[in-house]
Short mmCIF file of C-alpha atoms and ligand atoms in Angstrom, two decimals:
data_model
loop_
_atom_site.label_atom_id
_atom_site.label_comp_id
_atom_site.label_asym_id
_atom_site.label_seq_id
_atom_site.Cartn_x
_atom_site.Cartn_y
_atom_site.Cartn_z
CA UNK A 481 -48.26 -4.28 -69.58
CA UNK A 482 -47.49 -1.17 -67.79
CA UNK A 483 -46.91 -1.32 -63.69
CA UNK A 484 -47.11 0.72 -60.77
CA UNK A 485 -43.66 0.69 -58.81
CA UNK A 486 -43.44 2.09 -55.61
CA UNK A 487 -40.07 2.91 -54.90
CA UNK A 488 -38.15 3.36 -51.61
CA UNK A 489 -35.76 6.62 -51.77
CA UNK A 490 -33.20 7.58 -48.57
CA UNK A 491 -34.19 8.38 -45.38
CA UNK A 492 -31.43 10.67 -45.29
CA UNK A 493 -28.27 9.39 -46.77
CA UNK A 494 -28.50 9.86 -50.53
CA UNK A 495 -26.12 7.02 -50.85
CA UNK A 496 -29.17 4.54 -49.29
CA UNK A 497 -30.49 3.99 -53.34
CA UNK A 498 -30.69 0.78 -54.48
CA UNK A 499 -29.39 0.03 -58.72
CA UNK A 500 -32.87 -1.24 -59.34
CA UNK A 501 -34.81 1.83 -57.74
CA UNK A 502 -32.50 4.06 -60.04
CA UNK A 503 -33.00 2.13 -63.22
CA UNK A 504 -36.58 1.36 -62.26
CA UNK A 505 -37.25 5.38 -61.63
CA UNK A 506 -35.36 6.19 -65.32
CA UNK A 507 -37.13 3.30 -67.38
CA UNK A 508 -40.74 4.63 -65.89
CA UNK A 509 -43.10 6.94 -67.98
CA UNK A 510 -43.70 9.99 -64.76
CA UNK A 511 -43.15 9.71 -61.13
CA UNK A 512 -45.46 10.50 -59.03
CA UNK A 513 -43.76 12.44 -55.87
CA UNK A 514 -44.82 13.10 -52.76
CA UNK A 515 -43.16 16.66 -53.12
CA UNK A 516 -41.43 17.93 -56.55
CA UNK A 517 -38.97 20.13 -55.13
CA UNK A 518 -37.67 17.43 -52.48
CA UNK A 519 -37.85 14.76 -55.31
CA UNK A 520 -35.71 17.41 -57.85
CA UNK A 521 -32.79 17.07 -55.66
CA UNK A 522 -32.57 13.13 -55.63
CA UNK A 523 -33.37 12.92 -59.54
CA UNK A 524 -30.89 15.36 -60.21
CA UNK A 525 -28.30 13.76 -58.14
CA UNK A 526 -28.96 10.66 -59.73
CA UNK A 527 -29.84 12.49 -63.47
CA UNK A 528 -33.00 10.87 -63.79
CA UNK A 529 -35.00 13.19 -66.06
CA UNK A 530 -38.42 11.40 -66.22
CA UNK A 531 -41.47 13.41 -65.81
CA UNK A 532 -42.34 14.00 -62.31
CA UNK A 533 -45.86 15.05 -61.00
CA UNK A 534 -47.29 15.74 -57.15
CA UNK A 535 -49.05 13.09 -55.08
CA UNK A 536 -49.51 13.64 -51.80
CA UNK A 537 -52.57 13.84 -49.00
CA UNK A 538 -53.89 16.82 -50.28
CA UNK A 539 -54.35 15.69 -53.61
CA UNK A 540 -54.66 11.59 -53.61
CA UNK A 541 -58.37 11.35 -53.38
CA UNK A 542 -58.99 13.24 -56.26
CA UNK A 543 -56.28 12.05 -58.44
CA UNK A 544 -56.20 8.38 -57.85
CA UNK A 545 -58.63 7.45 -60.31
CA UNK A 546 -57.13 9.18 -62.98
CA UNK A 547 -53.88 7.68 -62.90
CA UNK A 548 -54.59 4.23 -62.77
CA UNK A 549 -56.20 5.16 -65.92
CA UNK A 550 -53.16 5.90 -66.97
CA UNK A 551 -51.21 3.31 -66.24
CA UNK A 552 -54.19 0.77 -67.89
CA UNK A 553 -53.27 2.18 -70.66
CA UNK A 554 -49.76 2.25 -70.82
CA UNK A 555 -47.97 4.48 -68.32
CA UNK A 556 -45.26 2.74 -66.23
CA UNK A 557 -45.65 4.82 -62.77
CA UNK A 558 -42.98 4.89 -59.81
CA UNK A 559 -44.31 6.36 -56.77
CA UNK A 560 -41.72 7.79 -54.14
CA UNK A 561 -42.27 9.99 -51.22
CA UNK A 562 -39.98 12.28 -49.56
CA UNK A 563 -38.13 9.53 -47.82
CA UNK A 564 -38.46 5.92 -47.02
CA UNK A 565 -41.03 3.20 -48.39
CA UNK A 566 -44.09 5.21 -49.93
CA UNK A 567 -47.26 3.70 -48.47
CA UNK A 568 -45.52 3.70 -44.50
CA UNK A 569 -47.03 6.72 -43.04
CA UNK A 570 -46.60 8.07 -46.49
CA UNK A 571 -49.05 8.15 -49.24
CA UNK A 572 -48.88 5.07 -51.23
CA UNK A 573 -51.70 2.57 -49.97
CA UNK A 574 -55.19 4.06 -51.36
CA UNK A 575 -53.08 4.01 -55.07
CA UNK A 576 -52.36 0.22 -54.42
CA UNK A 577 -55.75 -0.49 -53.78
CA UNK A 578 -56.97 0.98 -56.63
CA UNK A 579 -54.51 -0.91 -59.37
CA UNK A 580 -55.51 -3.89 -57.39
CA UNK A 581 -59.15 -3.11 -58.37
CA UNK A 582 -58.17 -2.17 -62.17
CA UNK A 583 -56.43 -5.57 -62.16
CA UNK A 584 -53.22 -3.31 -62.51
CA UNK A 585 -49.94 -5.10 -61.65
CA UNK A 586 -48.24 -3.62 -58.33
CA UNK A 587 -44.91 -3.78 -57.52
CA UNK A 588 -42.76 -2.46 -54.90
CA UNK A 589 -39.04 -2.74 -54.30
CA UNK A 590 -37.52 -3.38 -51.07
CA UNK A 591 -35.33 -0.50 -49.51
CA UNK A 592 -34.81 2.04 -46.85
CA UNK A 593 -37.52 2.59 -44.01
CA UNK A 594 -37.10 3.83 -40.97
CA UNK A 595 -38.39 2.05 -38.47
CA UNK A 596 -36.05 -1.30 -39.70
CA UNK A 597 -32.79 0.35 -38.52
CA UNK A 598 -34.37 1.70 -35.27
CA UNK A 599 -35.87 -1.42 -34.66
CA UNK A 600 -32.27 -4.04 -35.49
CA UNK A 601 -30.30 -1.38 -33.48
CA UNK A 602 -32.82 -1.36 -30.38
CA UNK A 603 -31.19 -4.17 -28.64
CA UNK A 604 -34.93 -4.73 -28.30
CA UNK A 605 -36.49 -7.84 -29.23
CA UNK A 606 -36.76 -7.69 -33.08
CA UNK A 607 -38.39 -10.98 -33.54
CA UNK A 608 -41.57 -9.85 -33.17
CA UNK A 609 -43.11 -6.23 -33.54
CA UNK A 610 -45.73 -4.05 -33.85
CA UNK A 611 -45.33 -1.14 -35.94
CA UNK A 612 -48.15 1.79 -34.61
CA UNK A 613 -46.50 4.86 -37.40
CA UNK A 614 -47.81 8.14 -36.17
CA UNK A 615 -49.77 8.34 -32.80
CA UNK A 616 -52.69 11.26 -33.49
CA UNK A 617 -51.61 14.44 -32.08
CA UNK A 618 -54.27 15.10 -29.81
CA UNK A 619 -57.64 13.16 -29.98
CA UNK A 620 -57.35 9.55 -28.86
CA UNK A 621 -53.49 9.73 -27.96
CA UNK A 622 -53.89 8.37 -25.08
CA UNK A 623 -55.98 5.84 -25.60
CA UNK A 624 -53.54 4.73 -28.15
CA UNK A 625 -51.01 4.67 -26.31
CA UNK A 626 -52.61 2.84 -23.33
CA UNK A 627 -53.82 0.31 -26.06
CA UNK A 628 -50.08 -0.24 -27.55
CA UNK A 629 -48.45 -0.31 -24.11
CA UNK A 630 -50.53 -3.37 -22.83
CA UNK A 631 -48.91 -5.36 -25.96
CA UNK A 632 -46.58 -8.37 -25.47
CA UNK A 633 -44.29 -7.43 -28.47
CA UNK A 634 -42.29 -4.75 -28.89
CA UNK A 635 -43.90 -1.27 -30.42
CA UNK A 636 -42.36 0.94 -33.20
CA UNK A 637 -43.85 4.43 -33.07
CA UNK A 638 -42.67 7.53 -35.69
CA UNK A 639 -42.52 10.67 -33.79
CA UNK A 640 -41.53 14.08 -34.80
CA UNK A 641 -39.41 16.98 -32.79
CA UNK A 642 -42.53 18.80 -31.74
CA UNK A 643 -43.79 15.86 -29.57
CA UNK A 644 -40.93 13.61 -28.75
CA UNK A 645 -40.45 14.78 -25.17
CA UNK A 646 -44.55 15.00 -24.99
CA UNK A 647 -43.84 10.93 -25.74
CA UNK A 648 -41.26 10.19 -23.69
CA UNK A 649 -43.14 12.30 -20.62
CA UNK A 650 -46.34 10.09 -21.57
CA UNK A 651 -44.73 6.66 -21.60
CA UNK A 652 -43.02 7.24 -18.06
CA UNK A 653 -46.06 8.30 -16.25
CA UNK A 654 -47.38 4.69 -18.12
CA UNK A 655 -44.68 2.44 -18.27
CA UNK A 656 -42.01 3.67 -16.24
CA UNK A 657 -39.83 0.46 -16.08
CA UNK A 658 -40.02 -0.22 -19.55
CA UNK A 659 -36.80 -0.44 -22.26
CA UNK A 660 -36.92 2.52 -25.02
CA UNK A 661 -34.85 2.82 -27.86
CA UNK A 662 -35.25 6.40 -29.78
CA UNK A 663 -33.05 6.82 -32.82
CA UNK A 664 -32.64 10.18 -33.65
CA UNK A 665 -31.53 11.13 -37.28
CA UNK A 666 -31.17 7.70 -38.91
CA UNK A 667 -28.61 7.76 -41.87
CA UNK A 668 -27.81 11.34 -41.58
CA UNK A 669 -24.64 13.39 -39.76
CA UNK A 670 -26.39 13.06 -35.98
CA UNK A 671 -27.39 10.12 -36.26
CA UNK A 672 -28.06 8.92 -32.65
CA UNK A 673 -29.25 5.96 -30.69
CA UNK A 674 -30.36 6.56 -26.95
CA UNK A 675 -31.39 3.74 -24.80
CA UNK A 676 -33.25 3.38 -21.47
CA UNK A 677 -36.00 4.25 -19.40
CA UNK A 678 -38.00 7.53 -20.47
CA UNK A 679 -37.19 8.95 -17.71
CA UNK A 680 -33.73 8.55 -18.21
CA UNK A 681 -34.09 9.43 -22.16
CA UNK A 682 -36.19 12.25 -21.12
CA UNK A 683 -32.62 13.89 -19.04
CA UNK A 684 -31.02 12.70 -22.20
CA UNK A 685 -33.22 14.38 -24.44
CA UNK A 686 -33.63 17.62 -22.20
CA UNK A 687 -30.02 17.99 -21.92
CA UNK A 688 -29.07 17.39 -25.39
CA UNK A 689 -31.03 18.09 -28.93
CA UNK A 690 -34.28 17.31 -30.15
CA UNK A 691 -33.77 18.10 -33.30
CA UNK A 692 -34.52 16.04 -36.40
CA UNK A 693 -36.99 13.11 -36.84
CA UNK A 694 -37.64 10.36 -34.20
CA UNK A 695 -38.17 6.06 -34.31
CA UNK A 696 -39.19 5.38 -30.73
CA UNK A 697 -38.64 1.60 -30.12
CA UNK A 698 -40.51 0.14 -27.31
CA UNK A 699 -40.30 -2.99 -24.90
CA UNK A 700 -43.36 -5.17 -25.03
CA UNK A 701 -45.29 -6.30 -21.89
CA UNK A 702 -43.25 -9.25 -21.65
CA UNK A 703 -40.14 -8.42 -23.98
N1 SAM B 1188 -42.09 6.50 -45.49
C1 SAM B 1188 -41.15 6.72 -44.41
C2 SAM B 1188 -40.51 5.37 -44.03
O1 SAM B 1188 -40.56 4.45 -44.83
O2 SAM B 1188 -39.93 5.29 -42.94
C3 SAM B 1188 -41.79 7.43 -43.23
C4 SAM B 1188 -42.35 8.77 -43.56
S1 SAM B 1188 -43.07 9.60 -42.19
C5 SAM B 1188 -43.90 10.94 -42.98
C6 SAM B 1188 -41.72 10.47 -41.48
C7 SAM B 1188 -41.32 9.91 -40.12
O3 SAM B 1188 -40.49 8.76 -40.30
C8 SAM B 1188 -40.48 10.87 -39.28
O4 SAM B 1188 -41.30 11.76 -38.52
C9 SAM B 1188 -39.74 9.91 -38.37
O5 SAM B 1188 -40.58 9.46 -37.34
C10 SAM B 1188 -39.47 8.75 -39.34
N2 SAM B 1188 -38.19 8.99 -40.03
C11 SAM B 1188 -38.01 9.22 -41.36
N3 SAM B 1188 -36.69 9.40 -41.62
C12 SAM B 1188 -36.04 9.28 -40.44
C13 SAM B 1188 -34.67 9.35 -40.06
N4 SAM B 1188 -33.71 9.61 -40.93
N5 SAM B 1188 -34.35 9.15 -38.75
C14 SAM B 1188 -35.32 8.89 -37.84
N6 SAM B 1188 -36.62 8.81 -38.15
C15 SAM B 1188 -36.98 9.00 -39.43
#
């Protein structure tokens, strides 16, 4: 019976592949990708040469229907996204809901992510955590934020380079006293792991780059 696989690919390093996702992305009918020119360059790398096809935001309403038709009735599928585990802040969950409904068997392999680095290399409690992904950009930030920063477990948050200093800014006029890890870069040639207050990540931050993309790692209530 065909499957749908979702696959983890690197979250920078190309090297951060595991054998199974390679075989698994060969032996599959298409692969559905997040975006086609981004998922070229790891298929060549890797000469996979199975079919790929575009699933992302834009189009996943519309075309989730169709393809678990497809799979029913035959086609092996391995979803990846442009980095990480497809289905965290990525595309991924609305297509395993829907095989779930077809009585289609889901699979996904384990594999990179960010926020499991940022969160082992914290030096922040890792025992226990809540992962919030994205915080919206404008409407209900702060609530959000106010909401995840009265927690008594540490918080994972994904931010990108437009907003990480707009974070950091928030979170010391909130919780000034509080622990922060932000790793900058994960896997890749800057890879970077800052640690302290905001206030003293935001003179780190100010004085140095903020270039790239952002895991902010923070100190629970009570961590
Ligand atoms: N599916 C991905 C995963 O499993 O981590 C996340 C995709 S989300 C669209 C992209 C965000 O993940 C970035 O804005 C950043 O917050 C985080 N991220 C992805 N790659 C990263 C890296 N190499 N270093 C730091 N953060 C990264």
């Amino acid at each position: 019976m065909a499957k749908l696989f979702l696959v983890p690919t690197p979250i920078g390093n190309l090297g951060d592949i595991t054998i199974r996702a390679i075989e698994t992305l060969k032996s599959a009918h298409v692969i559905l990708a997040e975006d086609t020119r981004v998922a070229k360059k790891l298929l060549d790398h890797y000469e996979i040469s199975t079919p790929v096809k575009s699933y992302h935001q834009h189009n996943e309403h519309k075309i989730t229907e169709e393809i678990a038709i497809r799979i029913s009735s035959g086609e092996t599928t391995a979803l990846i996204s442009d980095a990480g585990t497809p289905g965290i802040s990525d595309p991924g969950f609305l297509l395993v809901r829907k095989c779930m409904e077809e009585g289609i068997p889901v699979e996904c392999l384990p594999g990179p992510t960010a926020l499991i680095p940022a969160i082992v290399a914290s030096g922040i409690p890792s025992d226990r955590f809540y992962f919030e992904g994205f915080l919206p950009h404008k409407k209900g930030r702060k609530s959000r934020l106010t909401a995840i920063l009265e927690l008594d477990r540490t918080v994972v948050l994904y931010e990108s380079t437009h907003r990480i200093l707009k974070l950091l800014k928030e979170v010391n006029e909130m919780a000034p006293l509080r622990q922060i890890s932000v790793s900058r870069e994960l896997t890749k040639k800057f890879e970077e792991h800052a640690r302290g207050t905001a206030q003293e990540l935001l003179h780190h931050f100010e004085q140095g780059s903020t270039k790239g993309e952002f895991v902010v790692v923070i100190q629970g209530v009570k961590g």
